[in-house]
PDB file of C-alpha atoms in Angstrom:
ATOM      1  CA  UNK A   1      18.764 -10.303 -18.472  1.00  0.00           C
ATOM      2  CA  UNK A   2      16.054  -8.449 -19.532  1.00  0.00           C
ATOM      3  CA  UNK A   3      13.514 -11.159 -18.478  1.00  0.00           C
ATOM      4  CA  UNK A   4      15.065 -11.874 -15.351  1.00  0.00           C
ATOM      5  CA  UNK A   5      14.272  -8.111 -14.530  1.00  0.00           C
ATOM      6  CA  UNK A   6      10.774  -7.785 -15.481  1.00  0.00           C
ATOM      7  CA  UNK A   7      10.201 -11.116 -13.613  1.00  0.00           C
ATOM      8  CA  UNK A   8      11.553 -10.146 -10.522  1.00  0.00           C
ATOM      9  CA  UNK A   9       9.690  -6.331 -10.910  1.00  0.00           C
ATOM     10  CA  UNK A  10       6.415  -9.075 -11.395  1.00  0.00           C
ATOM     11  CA  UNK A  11       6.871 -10.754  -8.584  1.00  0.00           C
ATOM     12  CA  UNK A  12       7.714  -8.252  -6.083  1.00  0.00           C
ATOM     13  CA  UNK A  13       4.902  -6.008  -7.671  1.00  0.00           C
ATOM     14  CA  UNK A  14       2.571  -9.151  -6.726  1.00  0.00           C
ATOM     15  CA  UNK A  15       4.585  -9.581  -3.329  1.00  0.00           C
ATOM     16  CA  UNK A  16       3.677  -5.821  -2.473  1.00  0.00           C
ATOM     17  CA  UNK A  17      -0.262  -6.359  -3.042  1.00  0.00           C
ATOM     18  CA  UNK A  18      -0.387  -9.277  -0.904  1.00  0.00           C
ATOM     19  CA  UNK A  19       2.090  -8.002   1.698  1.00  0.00           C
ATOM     20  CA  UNK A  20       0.078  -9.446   4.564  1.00  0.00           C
ATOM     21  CA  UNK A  21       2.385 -13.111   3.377  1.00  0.00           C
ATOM     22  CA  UNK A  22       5.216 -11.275   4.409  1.00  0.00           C
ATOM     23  CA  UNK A  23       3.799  -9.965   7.621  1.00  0.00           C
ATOM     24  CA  UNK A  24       1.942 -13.698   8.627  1.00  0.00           C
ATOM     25  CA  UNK A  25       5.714 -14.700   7.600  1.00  0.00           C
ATOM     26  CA  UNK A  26       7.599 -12.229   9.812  1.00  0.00           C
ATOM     27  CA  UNK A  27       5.189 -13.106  12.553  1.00  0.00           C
ATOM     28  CA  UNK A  28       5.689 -16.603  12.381  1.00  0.00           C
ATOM     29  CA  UNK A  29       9.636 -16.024  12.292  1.00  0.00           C
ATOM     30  CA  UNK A  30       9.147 -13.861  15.938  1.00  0.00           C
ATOM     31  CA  UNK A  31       6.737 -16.637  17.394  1.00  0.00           C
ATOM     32  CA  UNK A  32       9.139 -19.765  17.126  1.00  0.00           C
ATOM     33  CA  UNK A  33      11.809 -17.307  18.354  1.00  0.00           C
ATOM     34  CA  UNK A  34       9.293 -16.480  21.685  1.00  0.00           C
ATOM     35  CA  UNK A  35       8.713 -19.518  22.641  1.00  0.00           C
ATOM     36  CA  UNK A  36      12.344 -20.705  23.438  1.00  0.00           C
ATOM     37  CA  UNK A  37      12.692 -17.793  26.247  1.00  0.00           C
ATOM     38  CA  UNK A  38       8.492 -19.380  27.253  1.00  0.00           C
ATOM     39  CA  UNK A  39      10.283 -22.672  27.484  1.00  0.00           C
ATOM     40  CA  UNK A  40      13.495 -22.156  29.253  1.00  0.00           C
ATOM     41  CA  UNK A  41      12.633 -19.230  30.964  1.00  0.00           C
ATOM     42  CA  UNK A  42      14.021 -15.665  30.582  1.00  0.00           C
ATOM     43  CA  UNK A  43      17.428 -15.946  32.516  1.00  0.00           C
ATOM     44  CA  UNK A  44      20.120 -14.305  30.292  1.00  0.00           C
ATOM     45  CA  UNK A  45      22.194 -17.421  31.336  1.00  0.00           C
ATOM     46  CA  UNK A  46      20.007 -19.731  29.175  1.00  0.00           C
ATOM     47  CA  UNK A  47      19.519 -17.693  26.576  1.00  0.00           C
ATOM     48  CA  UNK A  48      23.015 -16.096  25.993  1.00  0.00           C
ATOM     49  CA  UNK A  49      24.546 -19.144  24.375  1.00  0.00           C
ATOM     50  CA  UNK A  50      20.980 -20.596  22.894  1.00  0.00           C
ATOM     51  CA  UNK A  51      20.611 -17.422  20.807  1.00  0.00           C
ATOM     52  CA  UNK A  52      22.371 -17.539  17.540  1.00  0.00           C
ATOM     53  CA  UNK A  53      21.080 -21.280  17.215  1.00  0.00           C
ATOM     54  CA  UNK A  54      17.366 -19.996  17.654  1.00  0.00           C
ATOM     55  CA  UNK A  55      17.455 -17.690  15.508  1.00  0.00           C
ATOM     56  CA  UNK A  56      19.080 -19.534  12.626  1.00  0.00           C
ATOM     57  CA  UNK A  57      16.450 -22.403  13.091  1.00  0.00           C
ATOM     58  CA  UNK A  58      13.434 -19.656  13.229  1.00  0.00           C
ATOM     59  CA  UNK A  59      15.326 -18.242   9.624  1.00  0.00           C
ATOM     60  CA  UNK A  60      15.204 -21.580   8.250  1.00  0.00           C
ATOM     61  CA  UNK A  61      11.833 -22.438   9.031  1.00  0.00           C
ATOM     62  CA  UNK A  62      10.080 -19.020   8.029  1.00  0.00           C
ATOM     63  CA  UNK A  63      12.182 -18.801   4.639  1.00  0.00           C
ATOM     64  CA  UNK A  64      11.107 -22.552   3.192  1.00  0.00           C
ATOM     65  CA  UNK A  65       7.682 -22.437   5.133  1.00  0.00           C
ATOM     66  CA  UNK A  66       6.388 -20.066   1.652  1.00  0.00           C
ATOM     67  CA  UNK A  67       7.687 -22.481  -1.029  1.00  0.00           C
ATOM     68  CA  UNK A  68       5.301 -25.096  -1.246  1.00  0.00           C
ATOM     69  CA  UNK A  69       3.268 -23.303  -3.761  1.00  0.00           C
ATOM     70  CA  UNK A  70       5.597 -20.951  -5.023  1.00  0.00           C
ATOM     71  CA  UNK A  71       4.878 -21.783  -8.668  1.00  0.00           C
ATOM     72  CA  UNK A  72       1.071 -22.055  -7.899  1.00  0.00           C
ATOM     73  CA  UNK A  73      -0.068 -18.564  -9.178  1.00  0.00           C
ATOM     74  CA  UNK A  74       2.055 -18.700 -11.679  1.00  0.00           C
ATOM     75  CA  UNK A  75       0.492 -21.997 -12.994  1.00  0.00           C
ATOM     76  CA  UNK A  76      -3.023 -20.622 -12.318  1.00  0.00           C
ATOM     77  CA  UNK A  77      -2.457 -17.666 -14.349  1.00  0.00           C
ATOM     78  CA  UNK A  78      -0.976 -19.315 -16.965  1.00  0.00           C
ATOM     79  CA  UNK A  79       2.246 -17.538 -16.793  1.00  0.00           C
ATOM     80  CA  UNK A  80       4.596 -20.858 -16.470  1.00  0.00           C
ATOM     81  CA  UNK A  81       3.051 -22.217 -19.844  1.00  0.00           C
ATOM     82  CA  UNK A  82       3.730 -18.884 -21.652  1.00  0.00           C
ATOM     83  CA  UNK A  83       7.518 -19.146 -20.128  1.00  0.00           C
ATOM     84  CA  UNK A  84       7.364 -23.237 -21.026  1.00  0.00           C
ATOM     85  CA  UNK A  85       6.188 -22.868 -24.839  1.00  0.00           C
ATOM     86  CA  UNK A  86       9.898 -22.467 -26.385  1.00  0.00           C
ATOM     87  CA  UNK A  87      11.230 -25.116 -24.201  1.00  0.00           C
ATOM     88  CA  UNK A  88      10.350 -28.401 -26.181  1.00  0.00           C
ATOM     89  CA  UNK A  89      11.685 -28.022 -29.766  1.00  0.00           C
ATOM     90  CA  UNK A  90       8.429 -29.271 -31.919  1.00  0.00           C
ATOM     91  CA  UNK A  91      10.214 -31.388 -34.300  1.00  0.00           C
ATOM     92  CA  UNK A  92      12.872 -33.378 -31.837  1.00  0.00           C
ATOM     93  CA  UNK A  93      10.568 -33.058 -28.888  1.00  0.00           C
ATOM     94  CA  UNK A  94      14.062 -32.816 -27.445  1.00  0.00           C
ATOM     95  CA  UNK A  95      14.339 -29.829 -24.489  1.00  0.00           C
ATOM     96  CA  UNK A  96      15.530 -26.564 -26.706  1.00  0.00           C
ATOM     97  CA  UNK A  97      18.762 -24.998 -25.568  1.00  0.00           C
ATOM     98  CA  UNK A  98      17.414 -21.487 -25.697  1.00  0.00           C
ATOM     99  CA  UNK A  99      13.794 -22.641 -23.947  1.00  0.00           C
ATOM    100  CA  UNK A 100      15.672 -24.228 -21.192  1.00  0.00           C
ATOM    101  CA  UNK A 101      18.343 -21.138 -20.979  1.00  0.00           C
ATOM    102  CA  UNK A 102      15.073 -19.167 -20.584  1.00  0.00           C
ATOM    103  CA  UNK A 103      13.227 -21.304 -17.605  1.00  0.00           C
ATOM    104  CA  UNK A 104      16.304 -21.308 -15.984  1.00  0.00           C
ATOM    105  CA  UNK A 105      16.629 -17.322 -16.004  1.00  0.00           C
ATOM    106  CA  UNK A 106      12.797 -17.732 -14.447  1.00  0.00           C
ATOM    107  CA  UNK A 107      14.023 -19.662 -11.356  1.00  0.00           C
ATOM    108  CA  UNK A 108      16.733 -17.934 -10.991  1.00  0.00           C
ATOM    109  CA  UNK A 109      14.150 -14.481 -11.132  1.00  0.00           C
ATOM    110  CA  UNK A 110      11.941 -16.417  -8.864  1.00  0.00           C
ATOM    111  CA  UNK A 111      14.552 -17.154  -6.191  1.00  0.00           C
ATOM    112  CA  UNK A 112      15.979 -13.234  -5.980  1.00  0.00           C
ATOM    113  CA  UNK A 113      12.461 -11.942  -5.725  1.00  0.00           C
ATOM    114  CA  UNK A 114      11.394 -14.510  -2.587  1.00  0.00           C
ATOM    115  CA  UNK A 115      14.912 -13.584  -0.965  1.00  0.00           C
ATOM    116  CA  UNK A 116      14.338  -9.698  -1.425  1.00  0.00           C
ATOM    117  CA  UNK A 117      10.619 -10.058  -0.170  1.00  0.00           C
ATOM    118  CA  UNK A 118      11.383 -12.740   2.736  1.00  0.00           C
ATOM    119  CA  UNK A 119      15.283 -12.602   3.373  1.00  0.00           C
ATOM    120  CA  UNK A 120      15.452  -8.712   3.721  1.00  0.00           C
ATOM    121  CA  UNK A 121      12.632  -8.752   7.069  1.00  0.00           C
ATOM    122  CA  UNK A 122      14.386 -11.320   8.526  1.00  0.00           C
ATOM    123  CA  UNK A 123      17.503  -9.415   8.401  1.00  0.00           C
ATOM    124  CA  UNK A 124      15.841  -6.424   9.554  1.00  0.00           C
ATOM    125  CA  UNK A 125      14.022  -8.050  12.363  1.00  0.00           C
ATOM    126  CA  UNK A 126      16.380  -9.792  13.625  1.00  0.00           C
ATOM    127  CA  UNK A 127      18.916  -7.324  15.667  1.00  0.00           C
ATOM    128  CA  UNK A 128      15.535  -6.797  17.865  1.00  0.00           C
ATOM    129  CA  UNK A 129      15.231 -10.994  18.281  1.00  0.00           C
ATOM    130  CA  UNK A 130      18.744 -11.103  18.795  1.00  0.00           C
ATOM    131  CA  UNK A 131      18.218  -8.511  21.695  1.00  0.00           C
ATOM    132  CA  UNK A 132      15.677 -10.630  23.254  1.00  0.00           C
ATOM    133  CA  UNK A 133      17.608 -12.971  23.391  1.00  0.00           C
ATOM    134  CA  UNK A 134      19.960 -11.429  25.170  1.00  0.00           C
ATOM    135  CA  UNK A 135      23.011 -12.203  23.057  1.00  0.00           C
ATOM    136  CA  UNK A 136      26.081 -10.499  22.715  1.00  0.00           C
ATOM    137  CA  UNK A 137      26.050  -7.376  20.782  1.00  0.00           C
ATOM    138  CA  UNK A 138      29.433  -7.672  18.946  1.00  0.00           C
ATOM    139  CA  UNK A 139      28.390 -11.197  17.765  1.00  0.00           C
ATOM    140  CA  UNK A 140      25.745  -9.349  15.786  1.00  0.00           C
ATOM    141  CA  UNK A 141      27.523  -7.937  12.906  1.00  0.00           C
ATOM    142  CA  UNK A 142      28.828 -11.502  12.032  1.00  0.00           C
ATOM    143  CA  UNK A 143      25.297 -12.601  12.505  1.00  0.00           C
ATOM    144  CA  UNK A 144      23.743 -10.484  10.036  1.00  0.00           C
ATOM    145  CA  UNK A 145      26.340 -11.132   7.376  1.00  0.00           C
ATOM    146  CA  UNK A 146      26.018 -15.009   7.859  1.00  0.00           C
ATOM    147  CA  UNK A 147      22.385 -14.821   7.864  1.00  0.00           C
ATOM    148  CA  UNK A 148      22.554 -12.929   5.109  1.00  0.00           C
ATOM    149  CA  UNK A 149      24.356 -15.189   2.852  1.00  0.00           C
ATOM    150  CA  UNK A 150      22.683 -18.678   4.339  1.00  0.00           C
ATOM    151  CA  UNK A 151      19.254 -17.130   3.320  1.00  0.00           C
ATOM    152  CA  UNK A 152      20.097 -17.430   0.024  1.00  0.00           C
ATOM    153  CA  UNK A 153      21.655 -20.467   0.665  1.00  0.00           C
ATOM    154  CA  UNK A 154      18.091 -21.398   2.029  1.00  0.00           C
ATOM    155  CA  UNK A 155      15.973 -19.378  -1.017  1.00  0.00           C
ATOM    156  CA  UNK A 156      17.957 -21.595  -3.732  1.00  0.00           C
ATOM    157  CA  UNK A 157      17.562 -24.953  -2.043  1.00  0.00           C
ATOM    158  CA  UNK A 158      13.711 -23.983  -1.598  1.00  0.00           C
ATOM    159  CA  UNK A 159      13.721 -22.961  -5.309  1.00  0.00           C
ATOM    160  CA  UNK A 160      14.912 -26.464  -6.677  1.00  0.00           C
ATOM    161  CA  UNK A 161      12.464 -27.989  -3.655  1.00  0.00           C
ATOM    162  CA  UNK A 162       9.952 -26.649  -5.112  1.00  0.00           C
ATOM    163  CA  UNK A 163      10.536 -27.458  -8.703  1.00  0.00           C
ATOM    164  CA  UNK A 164      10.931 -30.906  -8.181  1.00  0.00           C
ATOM    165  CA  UNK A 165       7.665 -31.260  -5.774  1.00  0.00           C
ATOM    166  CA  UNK A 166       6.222 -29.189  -8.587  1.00  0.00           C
ATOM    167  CA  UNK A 167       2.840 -31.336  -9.476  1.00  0.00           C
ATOM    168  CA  UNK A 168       2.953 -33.692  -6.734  1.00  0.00           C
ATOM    169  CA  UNK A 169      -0.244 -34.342  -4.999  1.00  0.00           C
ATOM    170  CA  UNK A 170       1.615 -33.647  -1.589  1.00  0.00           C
ATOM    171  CA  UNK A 171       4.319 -31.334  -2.567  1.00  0.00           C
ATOM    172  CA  UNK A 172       4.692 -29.653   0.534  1.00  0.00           C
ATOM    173  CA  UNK A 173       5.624 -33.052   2.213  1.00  0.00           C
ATOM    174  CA  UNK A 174       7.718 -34.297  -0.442  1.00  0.00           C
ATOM    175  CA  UNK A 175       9.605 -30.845  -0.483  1.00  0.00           C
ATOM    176  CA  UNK A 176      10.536 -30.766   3.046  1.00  0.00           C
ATOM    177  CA  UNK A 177      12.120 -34.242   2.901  1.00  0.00           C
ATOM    178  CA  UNK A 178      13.840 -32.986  -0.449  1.00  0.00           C
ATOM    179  CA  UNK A 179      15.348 -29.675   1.349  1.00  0.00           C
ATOM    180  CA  UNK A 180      15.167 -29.799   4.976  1.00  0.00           C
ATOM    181  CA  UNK A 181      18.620 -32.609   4.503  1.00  0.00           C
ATOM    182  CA  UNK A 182      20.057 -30.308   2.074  1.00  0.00           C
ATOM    183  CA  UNK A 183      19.441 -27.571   4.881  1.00  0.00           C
ATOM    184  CA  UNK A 184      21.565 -28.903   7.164  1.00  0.00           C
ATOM    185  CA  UNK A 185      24.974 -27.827   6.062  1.00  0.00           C
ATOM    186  CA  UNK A 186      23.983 -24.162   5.736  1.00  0.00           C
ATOM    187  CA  UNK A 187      22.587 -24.391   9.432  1.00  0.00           C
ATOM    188  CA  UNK A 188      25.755 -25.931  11.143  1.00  0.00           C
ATOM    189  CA  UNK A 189      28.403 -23.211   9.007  1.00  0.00           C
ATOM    190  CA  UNK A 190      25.835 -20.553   9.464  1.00  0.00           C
ATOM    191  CA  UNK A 191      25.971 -21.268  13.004  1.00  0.00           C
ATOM    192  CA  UNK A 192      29.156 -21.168  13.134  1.00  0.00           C
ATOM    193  CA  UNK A 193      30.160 -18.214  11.249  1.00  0.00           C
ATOM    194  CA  UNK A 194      27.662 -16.729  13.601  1.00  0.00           C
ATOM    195  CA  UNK A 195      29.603 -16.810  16.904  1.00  0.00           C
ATOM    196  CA  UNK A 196      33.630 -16.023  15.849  1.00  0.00           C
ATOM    197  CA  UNK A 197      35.869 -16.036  18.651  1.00  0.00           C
ATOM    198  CA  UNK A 198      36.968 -12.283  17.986  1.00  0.00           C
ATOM    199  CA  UNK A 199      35.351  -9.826  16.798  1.00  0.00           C
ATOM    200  CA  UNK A 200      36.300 -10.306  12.964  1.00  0.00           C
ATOM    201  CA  UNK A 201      33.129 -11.334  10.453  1.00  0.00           C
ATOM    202  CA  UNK A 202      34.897 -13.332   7.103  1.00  0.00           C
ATOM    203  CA  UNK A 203      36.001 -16.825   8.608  1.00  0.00           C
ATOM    204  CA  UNK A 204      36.430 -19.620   7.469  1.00  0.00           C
ATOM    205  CA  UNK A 205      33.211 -20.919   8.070  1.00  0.00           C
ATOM    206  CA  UNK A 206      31.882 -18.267   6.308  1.00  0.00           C
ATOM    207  CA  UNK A 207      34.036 -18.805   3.385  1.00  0.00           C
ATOM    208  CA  UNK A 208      32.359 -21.961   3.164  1.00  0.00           C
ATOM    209  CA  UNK A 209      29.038 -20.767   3.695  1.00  0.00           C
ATOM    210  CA  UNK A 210      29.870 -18.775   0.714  1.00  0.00           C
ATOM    211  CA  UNK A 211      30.991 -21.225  -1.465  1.00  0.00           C
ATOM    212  CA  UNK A 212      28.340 -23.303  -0.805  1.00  0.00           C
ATOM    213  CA  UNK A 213      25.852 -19.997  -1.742  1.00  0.00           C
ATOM    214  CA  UNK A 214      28.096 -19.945  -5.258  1.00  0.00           C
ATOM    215  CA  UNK A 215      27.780 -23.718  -5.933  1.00  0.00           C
ATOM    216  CA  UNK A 216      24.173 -23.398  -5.217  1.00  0.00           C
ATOM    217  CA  UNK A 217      23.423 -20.395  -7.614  1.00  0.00           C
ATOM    218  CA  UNK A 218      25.021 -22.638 -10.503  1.00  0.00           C
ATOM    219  CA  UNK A 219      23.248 -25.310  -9.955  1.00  0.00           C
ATOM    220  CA  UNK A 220      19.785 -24.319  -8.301  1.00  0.00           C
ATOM    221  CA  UNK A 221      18.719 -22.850 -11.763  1.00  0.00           C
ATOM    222  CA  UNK A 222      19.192 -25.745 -14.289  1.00  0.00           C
ATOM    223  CA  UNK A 223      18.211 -28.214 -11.669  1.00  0.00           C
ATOM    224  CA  UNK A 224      14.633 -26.398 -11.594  1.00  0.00           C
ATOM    225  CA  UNK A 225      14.064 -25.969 -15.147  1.00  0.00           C
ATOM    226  CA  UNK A 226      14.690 -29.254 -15.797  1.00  0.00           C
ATOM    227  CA  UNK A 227      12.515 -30.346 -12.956  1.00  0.00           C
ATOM    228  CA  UNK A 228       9.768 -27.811 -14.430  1.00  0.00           C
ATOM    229  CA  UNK A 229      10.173 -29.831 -17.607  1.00  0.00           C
ATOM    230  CA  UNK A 230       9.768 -32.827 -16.255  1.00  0.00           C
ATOM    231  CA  UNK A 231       6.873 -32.026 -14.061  1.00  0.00           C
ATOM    232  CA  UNK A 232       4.928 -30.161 -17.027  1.00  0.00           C
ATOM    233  CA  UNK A 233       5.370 -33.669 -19.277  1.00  0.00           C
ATOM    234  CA  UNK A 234       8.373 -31.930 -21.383  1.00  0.00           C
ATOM    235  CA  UNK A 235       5.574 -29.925 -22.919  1.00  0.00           C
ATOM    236  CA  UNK A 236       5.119 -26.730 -21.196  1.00  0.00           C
ATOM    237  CA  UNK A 237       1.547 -27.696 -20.280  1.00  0.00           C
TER     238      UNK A 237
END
C-alpha cells in the first residue's frame, strides 16, 4: 500500500502546482450550473424542482471533462513505463501476476487522487449552487452525501475510460462514448437519492448508489491495468 500512497502524495503534489486545472474546473462546474437560471429565468418556481438535476449533470460533466489525458504526463515523463517494466514476465511474455497487482494499485492511486483534487470542490461548492438555485435546504444534506458517493462512482468509470482510450488517436471521443452510457445509472440513483421524501439521507437508492460505488472499485482497477497493457503492446513501452 505503500505505492498507492506515494502515488497519490505524487499526484496531488503535481495537482497543487498546477492548481489553476482545478480552478478552470470549478469554474466550468458554476458556468453550466448559471446558465439554466439564464435560460429559464430566475423564478424560484422553475428552479426549485430543476435543481438537484442541474447540479448532478454540471458534477458529471466537470468530473470526466479532466480525464482525457489523465495518463498523459505520466507517459511524457516516463513514469507509466517505470510502473509497466515488471508487468510482462520476459520469458512467457505472459502479463506477471505481481506487475499487473502493481498497475492496478496505480489506477486505483490515480482515481483517489483525481476524486480528492476534483470531487472535494465540487462538494464544497456546491451548497452555494444549490442556493442559487433556490432548492430546498433540508434536501441538502442528502445531496451532499449522494454526490459524494456518485463522484466516485463518476472518478472510477473515468479511470477505466481513460485506460481503455489510452493511445487512441481520438481518445477523448472514444472515452465519452465508453463512459458517458456507463454514467447513466449513477445519474438517475444519484438523482434520486438526492430528493428523499423525508428528511432521512440512507435510502434505498442510495444503497444502490453504493453498491454500485463497491462493484466499481473492484472492478475499475483490473479493468485499467489490463487496458494499460494492452494499449502499451503488453510491453510497458
Amino acid at each position: 500500500m505503500h505505492s498507492v500512497y506515494a502515488q497519490i502524495k505524487r499526484d496531488l503534489t503535481i495537482a497543487w502546482r498546477s492548481r489553476q486545472d482545478v480552478a478552470v474546473m470549478l469554474i466550468f462546474f458554476v458556468i453550466i450550473i448559471a446558465l439554466f437560471p439564464l435560460a429559464f429565468g430566475p423564478s424560484a418556481a422553475i428552479l426549485k424542482p430543476l435543481a438537484v438535476p442541474i447540479i448532478w449533470i454540471a458534477a458529471l460533466l466537470s468530473i470526466l471533462a479532466g480525464f482525457d489525458s489523465l495518463f498523459a504526463d505520466d507517459v511524457r515523463d516516463g513514469w507509466l513505463d517505470q510502473i509497466s517494466i515488471p508487468v510482462v514476465d520476459e520469458m512467457s511474455g505472459e502479463p506477471a501476476i505481481g506487475g499487473f497487482y502493481q498497475l492496478g494499485l496505480y489506477a486505483l492511486a490515480k482515481a483517489v487522487a483525481h476524486w480528492v483534487k476534483t470531487g472535494v470542490p465540487l462538494l464544497l461548492t456546491t451548497p452555494l449552487m444549490a442556493i442559487m438555485l433556490a432548492m430546498p435546504l433540508h434536501q441538502l444534506g442528502a445531496l451532499i452525501v449522494a454526490l459524494a458517493v456518485g463522484s466516485c462512482c463518476l472518478t472510477l468509470l473515468g479511470i477505466m475510460g481513460a485506460a481503455l482510450a489510452h493511445g487512441a488517436r481520438r481518445g477523448g471521443g472514444l472515452m465519452a462514448l465508453l463512459v458517458l452510457p456507463l454514467a447513466v445509472p449513477v445519474l438517475i440513483f444519484g438523482v434520486m437519492a438526492s430528493q428523499p421524501n423525508m428528511t432521512m439521507i440512507v435510502t434505498p437508492h442510495l444503497m444502490l448508489l453504493g453498491a454500485l460505488a463497491l462493484l466499481l472499485l473492484a472492478l475499475a482497477p483490473p479493468v485499467a491495468a489490463m487496458a494499460l497493457i494492452e494499449s502499451d503492446g503488453g510491453s510497458g513501452s
